[in-house]
Amino acid sequence: DSGVTQTPKHLITATGQRVTLRCSPRSGDLSVYWYQQSLDQGLQFLIQYYNGEERAKGNILERFSAQQFPDLHSELNLSSLELGDSALYFCASSVDGGGNYEQYFGPGTRLTVT
Amino acid sequence: LAKTTQPISMDSYEGQEVNITCSHNNIATNDYITWYQQFPSQGPRFIIQGYKTKVKNEVASLFIPADRKSSTLSLPRVSLSDTAVYYCLVVAWSGYSTLTFGKGTMLLVSP
């Protein structure tokens, strides 16, 4: 158990819909990262927050957005969903924002878009 | 951003030592080399990180030559439970760099 929690575990929705994925970092960690893993694209970094502020952006689509709240939990919002958005979405946290800090990954949310 | 190259897959048997080599020819001075392990449908798990020479922890060793253009993850006496994908990453020591995962190496350990 990494100490990072993600909800829900599974999510099935239809194209065009909007969903919200939630992540709670390990106690004491200030940085949260979101990743998308699909079979054809591998593990892709989406976005990073550090202590409530956006710190780095990766391959995140404009239909996707995220935020980190004062209690440090984070939410990833996916809208206008397409079939290709079906993937495993991982949240990770680290004590600080530097890439050299060990990241602890959550169990993931499996999103299926039908 | 330093690009890494590692074998797509490797096979081994239980009890053997496995060495997975990663090349990172354009590694920068302030870059660290980091390895993660991922089991199917689980998030990656940090294994080891190093800057130069040799680093060892309870699960693995990391060998880095003087020119730092490659690194080798060594797993001693693997078991079936070591079957996983292993990712080699190069990350900046400071600043707010992020992790870039490549395809990784699929290690299959057989009885």
mmCIF file of C-alpha atoms in Angstrom:
data_model
loop_
_atom_site.group_PDB
_atom_site.id
_atom_site.type_symbol
_atom_site.label_atom_id
_atom_site.label_comp_id
_atom_site.label_asym_id
_atom_site.label_seq_id
_atom_site.Cartn_x
_atom_site.Cartn_y
_atom_site.Cartn_z
ATOM 1 C CA ASP A 1 0.000 0.000 0.000
ATOM 2 C CA SER A 2 1.592 3.242 -1.186
ATOM 3 C CA GLY A 3 -0.589 5.466 0.980
ATOM 4 C CA VAL A 4 -2.078 7.167 -2.079
ATOM 5 C CA THR A 5 -5.791 6.609 -2.538
ATOM 6 C CA GLN A 6 -7.820 6.997 -5.691
ATOM 7 C CA THR A 7 -11.543 6.853 -6.237
ATOM 8 C CA PRO A 8 -13.393 5.378 -7.922
ATOM 9 C CA LYS A 9 -11.601 2.160 -8.842
ATOM 10 C CA HIS A 10 -13.665 1.647 -11.940
ATOM 11 C CA LEU A 11 -15.763 4.006 -14.002
ATOM 12 C CA ILE A 12 -17.880 3.207 -17.018
ATOM 13 C CA THR A 13 -19.458 6.055 -18.923
ATOM 14 C CA ALA A 14 -20.618 7.041 -22.368
ATOM 15 C CA THR A 15 -19.016 9.227 -24.988
ATOM 16 C CA GLY A 16 -19.625 12.914 -24.499
ATOM 17 C CA GLN A 17 -19.954 12.632 -20.747
ATOM 18 C CA ARG A 18 -17.876 14.223 -18.001
ATOM 19 C CA VAL A 19 -16.236 12.455 -15.064
ATOM 20 C CA THR A 20 -14.159 13.409 -12.055
ATOM 21 C CA LEU A 21 -11.381 11.278 -10.647
ATOM 22 C CA ARG A 22 -10.191 11.885 -7.113
ATOM 23 C CA CYS A 23 -6.818 11.410 -5.489
ATOM 24 C CA SER A 24 -5.610 11.749 -1.919
ATOM 25 C CA PRO A 25 -1.829 11.928 -1.574
ATOM 26 C CA ARG A 26 0.259 10.339 1.135
ATOM 27 C CA SER A 27 0.245 12.218 4.388
ATOM 28 C CA GLY A 28 2.835 14.976 4.208
ATOM 29 C CA ASP A 29 3.280 14.910 0.443
ATOM 30 C CA LEU A 30 2.811 18.275 -1.223
ATOM 31 C CA SER A 31 3.052 17.293 -4.861
ATOM 32 C CA VAL A 32 0.483 15.383 -6.879
ATOM 33 C CA TYR A 33 0.911 14.010 -10.380
ATOM 34 C CA TRP A 34 -1.586 12.557 -12.828
ATOM 35 C CA TYR A 35 -0.717 9.934 -15.431
ATOM 36 C CA GLN A 36 -2.682 8.157 -18.135
ATOM 37 C CA GLN A 37 -1.820 4.629 -19.195
ATOM 38 C CA SER A 38 -3.301 3.073 -22.281
ATOM 39 C CA LEU A 39 -2.179 0.014 -24.192
ATOM 40 C CA ASP A 40 -0.944 1.894 -27.220
ATOM 41 C CA GLN A 41 0.515 4.994 -25.540
ATOM 42 C CA GLY A 42 2.128 3.586 -22.448
ATOM 43 C CA LEU A 43 2.375 5.673 -19.291
ATOM 44 C CA GLN A 44 1.922 9.351 -20.109
ATOM 45 C CA PHE A 45 2.429 12.225 -17.694
ATOM 46 C CA LEU A 46 -0.515 14.619 -17.682
ATOM 47 C CA ILE A 47 -0.051 17.299 -15.056
ATOM 48 C CA GLN A 48 1.603 18.094 -11.727
ATOM 49 C CA TYR A 49 0.469 20.221 -8.803
ATOM 50 C CA TYR A 50 2.591 21.376 -5.922
ATOM 51 C CA ASN A 51 0.970 22.753 -2.793
ATOM 52 C CA GLY A 52 -2.113 23.858 -4.670
ATOM 53 C CA GLU A 53 -0.439 25.349 -7.708
ATOM 54 C CA GLU A 54 0.054 23.891 -11.143
ATOM 55 C CA ARG A 55 3.721 23.113 -11.586
ATOM 56 C CA ALA A 56 4.153 21.194 -14.813
ATOM 57 C CA LYS A 57 2.064 20.127 -17.756
ATOM 58 C CA GLY A 58 2.546 17.132 -19.940
ATOM 59 C CA ASN A 59 0.374 15.654 -22.647
ATOM 60 C CA ILE A 60 -2.895 16.796 -21.164
ATOM 61 C CA LEU A 61 -5.755 17.473 -23.536
ATOM 62 C CA GLU A 62 -7.733 20.702 -23.344
ATOM 63 C CA ARG A 63 -10.815 18.621 -22.471
ATOM 64 C CA PHE A 64 -9.026 17.577 -19.287
ATOM 65 C CA SER A 65 -8.386 19.753 -16.270
ATOM 66 C CA ALA A 66 -7.182 19.254 -12.747
ATOM 67 C CA GLN A 67 -6.839 21.049 -9.472
ATOM 68 C CA GLN A 68 -5.331 20.547 -6.053
ATOM 69 C CA PHE A 69 -7.335 21.692 -3.069
ATOM 70 C CA PRO A 70 -6.138 23.270 0.202
ATOM 71 C CA ASP A 71 -6.250 19.870 1.918
ATOM 72 C CA LEU A 72 -3.911 18.693 -0.887
ATOM 73 C CA HIS A 73 -6.266 16.200 -2.449
ATOM 74 C CA SER A 74 -6.575 16.505 -6.203
ATOM 75 C CA GLU A 75 -9.234 15.973 -8.817
ATOM 76 C CA LEU A 76 -8.860 15.264 -12.513
ATOM 77 C CA ASN A 77 -11.821 16.293 -14.626
ATOM 78 C CA LEU A 78 -12.347 14.672 -17.996
ATOM 79 C CA SER A 79 -15.024 16.110 -20.258
ATOM 80 C CA SER A 80 -16.496 15.416 -23.692
ATOM 81 C CA LEU A 81 -15.209 11.907 -23.319
ATOM 82 C CA GLU A 82 -14.168 9.916 -26.352
ATOM 83 C CA LEU A 83 -13.590 6.217 -26.800
ATOM 84 C CA GLY A 84 -9.845 6.864 -26.872
ATOM 85 C CA ASP A 85 -9.944 8.238 -23.352
ATOM 86 C CA SER A 86 -10.466 4.738 -22.020
ATOM 87 C CA ALA A 87 -7.393 4.039 -19.927
ATOM 88 C CA LEU A 88 -5.970 3.584 -16.470
ATOM 89 C CA TYR A 89 -5.472 6.900 -14.716
ATOM 90 C CA PHE A 90 -2.864 6.983 -11.991
ATOM 91 C CA CYS A 91 -2.254 9.580 -9.379
ATOM 92 C CA ALA A 92 1.116 9.810 -7.665
ATOM 93 C CA SER A 93 2.452 11.951 -4.874
ATOM 94 C CA SER A 94 5.844 12.998 -3.607
ATOM 95 C CA VAL A 95 7.077 14.971 -0.660
ATOM 96 C CA ASP A 96 8.420 17.709 -2.919
ATOM 97 C CA GLY A 97 8.114 18.763 -6.515
ATOM 98 C CA GLY A 98 11.482 17.816 -7.899
ATOM 99 C CA GLY A 99 11.727 14.901 -10.270
ATOM 100 C CA ASN A 100 14.383 13.261 -8.151
ATOM 101 C CA TYR A 101 11.930 12.689 -5.341
ATOM 102 C CA GLU A 102 10.405 9.240 -5.186
ATOM 103 C CA GLN A 103 6.858 9.186 -6.456
ATOM 104 C CA TYR A 104 4.285 6.974 -4.788
ATOM 105 C CA PHE A 105 1.568 5.770 -7.114
ATOM 106 C CA GLY A 106 -2.023 5.032 -6.258
ATOM 107 C CA PRO A 107 -3.927 1.939 -7.412
ATOM 108 C CA GLY A 108 -5.414 3.787 -10.367
ATOM 109 C CA THR A 109 -8.875 4.411 -11.759
ATOM 110 C CA ARG A 110 -9.890 2.354 -14.748
ATOM 111 C CA LEU A 111 -12.040 4.435 -17.061
ATOM 112 C CA THR A 112 -14.066 2.768 -19.774
ATOM 113 C CA VAL A 113 -15.828 4.985 -22.296
ATOM 114 C CA THR A 114 -18.504 3.228 -24.337
ATOM 115 C CA LEU B 1 15.304 15.885 -21.870
ATOM 116 C CA ALA B 2 17.502 12.794 -21.852
ATOM 117 C CA LYS B 3 16.051 9.920 -23.835
ATOM 118 C CA THR B 4 16.483 6.383 -22.599
ATOM 119 C CA THR B 5 16.766 3.137 -24.513
ATOM 120 C CA GLN B 6 16.272 -0.249 -22.910
ATOM 121 C CA PRO B 7 15.443 -3.744 -24.180
ATOM 122 C CA ILE B 8 11.783 -4.392 -24.848
ATOM 123 C CA SER B 9 11.813 -7.728 -23.068
ATOM 124 C CA MET B 10 14.004 -10.162 -21.165
ATOM 125 C CA ASP B 11 13.573 -13.725 -19.996
ATOM 126 C CA SER B 12 15.090 -15.323 -16.930
ATOM 127 C CA TYR B 13 14.674 -18.243 -14.552
ATOM 128 C CA GLU B 14 14.099 -18.245 -10.849
ATOM 129 C CA GLY B 15 17.241 -17.851 -8.809
ATOM 130 C CA GLN B 16 19.237 -16.172 -11.543
ATOM 131 C CA GLU B 17 20.681 -12.672 -11.454
ATOM 132 C CA VAL B 18 19.130 -10.332 -13.990
ATOM 133 C CA ASN B 19 20.856 -7.273 -15.390
ATOM 134 C CA ILE B 20 18.840 -4.735 -17.357
ATOM 135 C CA THR B 21 20.886 -2.100 -19.137
ATOM 136 C CA CYS B 22 19.612 1.311 -20.099
ATOM 137 C CA SER B 23 21.374 3.781 -22.359
ATOM 138 C CA HIS B 24 21.021 7.530 -21.904
ATOM 139 C CA ASN B 25 23.622 9.122 -24.132
ATOM 140 C CA ASN B 26 22.604 12.738 -23.624
ATOM 141 C CA ILE B 27 22.265 12.681 -19.856
ATOM 142 C CA ALA B 28 22.868 16.074 -18.279
ATOM 143 C CA THR B 29 25.123 16.912 -15.377
ATOM 144 C CA ASN B 30 22.274 17.387 -12.936
ATOM 145 C CA ASP B 31 20.306 14.310 -13.990
ATOM 146 C CA TYR B 32 19.658 11.313 -11.770
ATOM 147 C CA ILE B 33 18.971 7.798 -13.023
ATOM 148 C CA THR B 34 15.877 6.231 -11.553
ATOM 149 C CA TRP B 35 14.232 2.844 -11.961
ATOM 150 C CA TYR B 36 10.596 1.952 -11.396
ATOM 151 C CA GLN B 37 8.820 -1.419 -11.443
ATOM 152 C CA GLN B 38 5.258 -1.940 -12.585
ATOM 153 C CA PHE B 39 3.003 -4.968 -12.216
ATOM 154 C CA PRO B 40 -0.068 -5.320 -14.457
ATOM 155 C CA SER B 41 -2.889 -2.950 -13.542
ATOM 156 C CA GLN B 42 -0.865 -1.403 -10.706
ATOM 157 C CA GLY B 43 0.939 1.893 -10.426
ATOM 158 C CA PRO B 44 4.721 1.951 -10.844
ATOM 159 C CA ARG B 45 6.843 1.459 -7.749
ATOM 160 C CA PHE B 46 10.186 3.130 -7.117
ATOM 161 C CA ILE B 47 13.087 0.688 -7.011
ATOM 162 C CA ILE B 48 16.323 2.632 -6.889
ATOM 163 C CA GLN B 49 17.973 5.883 -7.859
ATOM 164 C CA GLY B 50 21.584 6.872 -8.396
ATOM 165 C CA TYR B 51 23.903 9.504 -9.769
ATOM 166 C CA LYS B 52 27.219 7.715 -10.318
ATOM 167 C CA THR B 53 29.165 4.566 -9.425
ATOM 168 C CA LYS B 54 27.106 2.037 -7.509
ATOM 169 C CA VAL B 55 24.010 2.204 -5.385
ATOM 170 C CA LYS B 56 22.540 -0.734 -3.532
ATOM 171 C CA ASN B 57 19.404 -1.273 -1.500
ATOM 172 C CA GLU B 58 17.542 -4.275 -0.186
ATOM 173 C CA VAL B 59 16.027 -5.208 -3.547
ATOM 174 C CA ALA B 60 18.450 -4.117 -6.265
ATOM 175 C CA SER B 61 21.776 -2.623 -7.255
ATOM 176 C CA LEU B 62 22.394 0.119 -9.755
ATOM 177 C CA PHE B 63 25.686 0.378 -11.598
ATOM 178 C CA ILE B 64 26.589 3.603 -13.363
ATOM 179 C CA PRO B 65 29.877 3.959 -15.276
ATOM 180 C CA ALA B 66 31.977 7.089 -15.083
ATOM 181 C CA ASP B 67 30.614 8.585 -18.307
ATOM 182 C CA ARG B 68 27.007 8.014 -17.046
ATOM 183 C CA LYS B 69 25.794 7.291 -20.557
ATOM 184 C CA SER B 70 24.339 4.000 -19.458
ATOM 185 C CA SER B 71 23.232 2.264 -16.293
ATOM 186 C CA THR B 72 22.502 -1.311 -15.273
ATOM 187 C CA LEU B 73 19.829 -2.432 -12.878
ATOM 188 C CA SER B 74 20.804 -5.680 -11.211
ATOM 189 C CA LEU B 75 18.205 -7.916 -9.572
ATOM 190 C CA PRO B 76 19.805 -10.705 -7.542
ATOM 191 C CA ARG B 77 18.210 -14.151 -7.488
ATOM 192 C CA VAL B 78 14.925 -13.260 -9.156
ATOM 193 C CA SER B 79 11.693 -15.009 -8.304
ATOM 194 C CA LEU B 80 8.426 -15.405 -10.186
ATOM 195 C CA SER B 81 7.111 -12.327 -8.404
ATOM 196 C CA ASP B 82 9.754 -10.186 -10.114
ATOM 197 C CA THR B 83 7.917 -10.623 -13.412
ATOM 198 C CA ALA B 84 7.029 -7.033 -14.257
ATOM 199 C CA VAL B 85 7.861 -4.079 -16.468
ATOM 200 C CA TYR B 86 10.957 -2.132 -15.446
ATOM 201 C CA TYR B 87 11.333 1.503 -16.444
ATOM 202 C CA CYS B 88 14.567 3.446 -16.619
ATOM 203 C CA LEU B 89 14.132 7.180 -16.227
ATOM 204 C CA VAL B 90 16.452 10.138 -16.221
ATOM 205 C CA VAL B 91 15.249 12.971 -14.031
ATOM 206 C CA ALA B 92 16.691 16.353 -13.201
ATOM 207 C CA TRP B 93 18.217 16.686 -9.770
ATOM 208 C CA SER B 94 16.581 19.984 -9.067
ATOM 209 C CA GLY B 95 13.824 22.070 -10.402
ATOM 210 C CA TYR B 96 10.436 20.750 -11.238
ATOM 211 C CA SER B 97 11.121 18.163 -13.858
ATOM 212 C CA THR B 98 8.644 15.398 -14.370
ATOM 213 C CA LEU B 99 8.928 11.719 -15.052
ATOM 214 C CA THR B 100 8.939 10.523 -18.643
ATOM 215 C CA PHE B 101 8.233 6.831 -18.879
ATOM 216 C CA GLY B 102 9.326 4.992 -22.002
ATOM 217 C CA LYS B 103 8.145 1.558 -23.008
ATOM 218 C CA GLY B 104 10.137 -0.173 -20.296
ATOM 219 C CA THR B 105 11.537 -3.701 -20.220
ATOM 220 C CA MET B 106 9.131 -6.579 -19.722
ATOM 221 C CA LEU B 107 10.942 -9.118 -17.533
ATOM 222 C CA LEU B 108 9.486 -12.618 -17.548
ATOM 223 C CA VAL B 109 10.763 -14.971 -14.858
ATOM 224 C CA SER B 110 10.040 -18.637 -15.383
ATOM 225 C CA PRO B 111 10.267 -21.565 -12.962
#
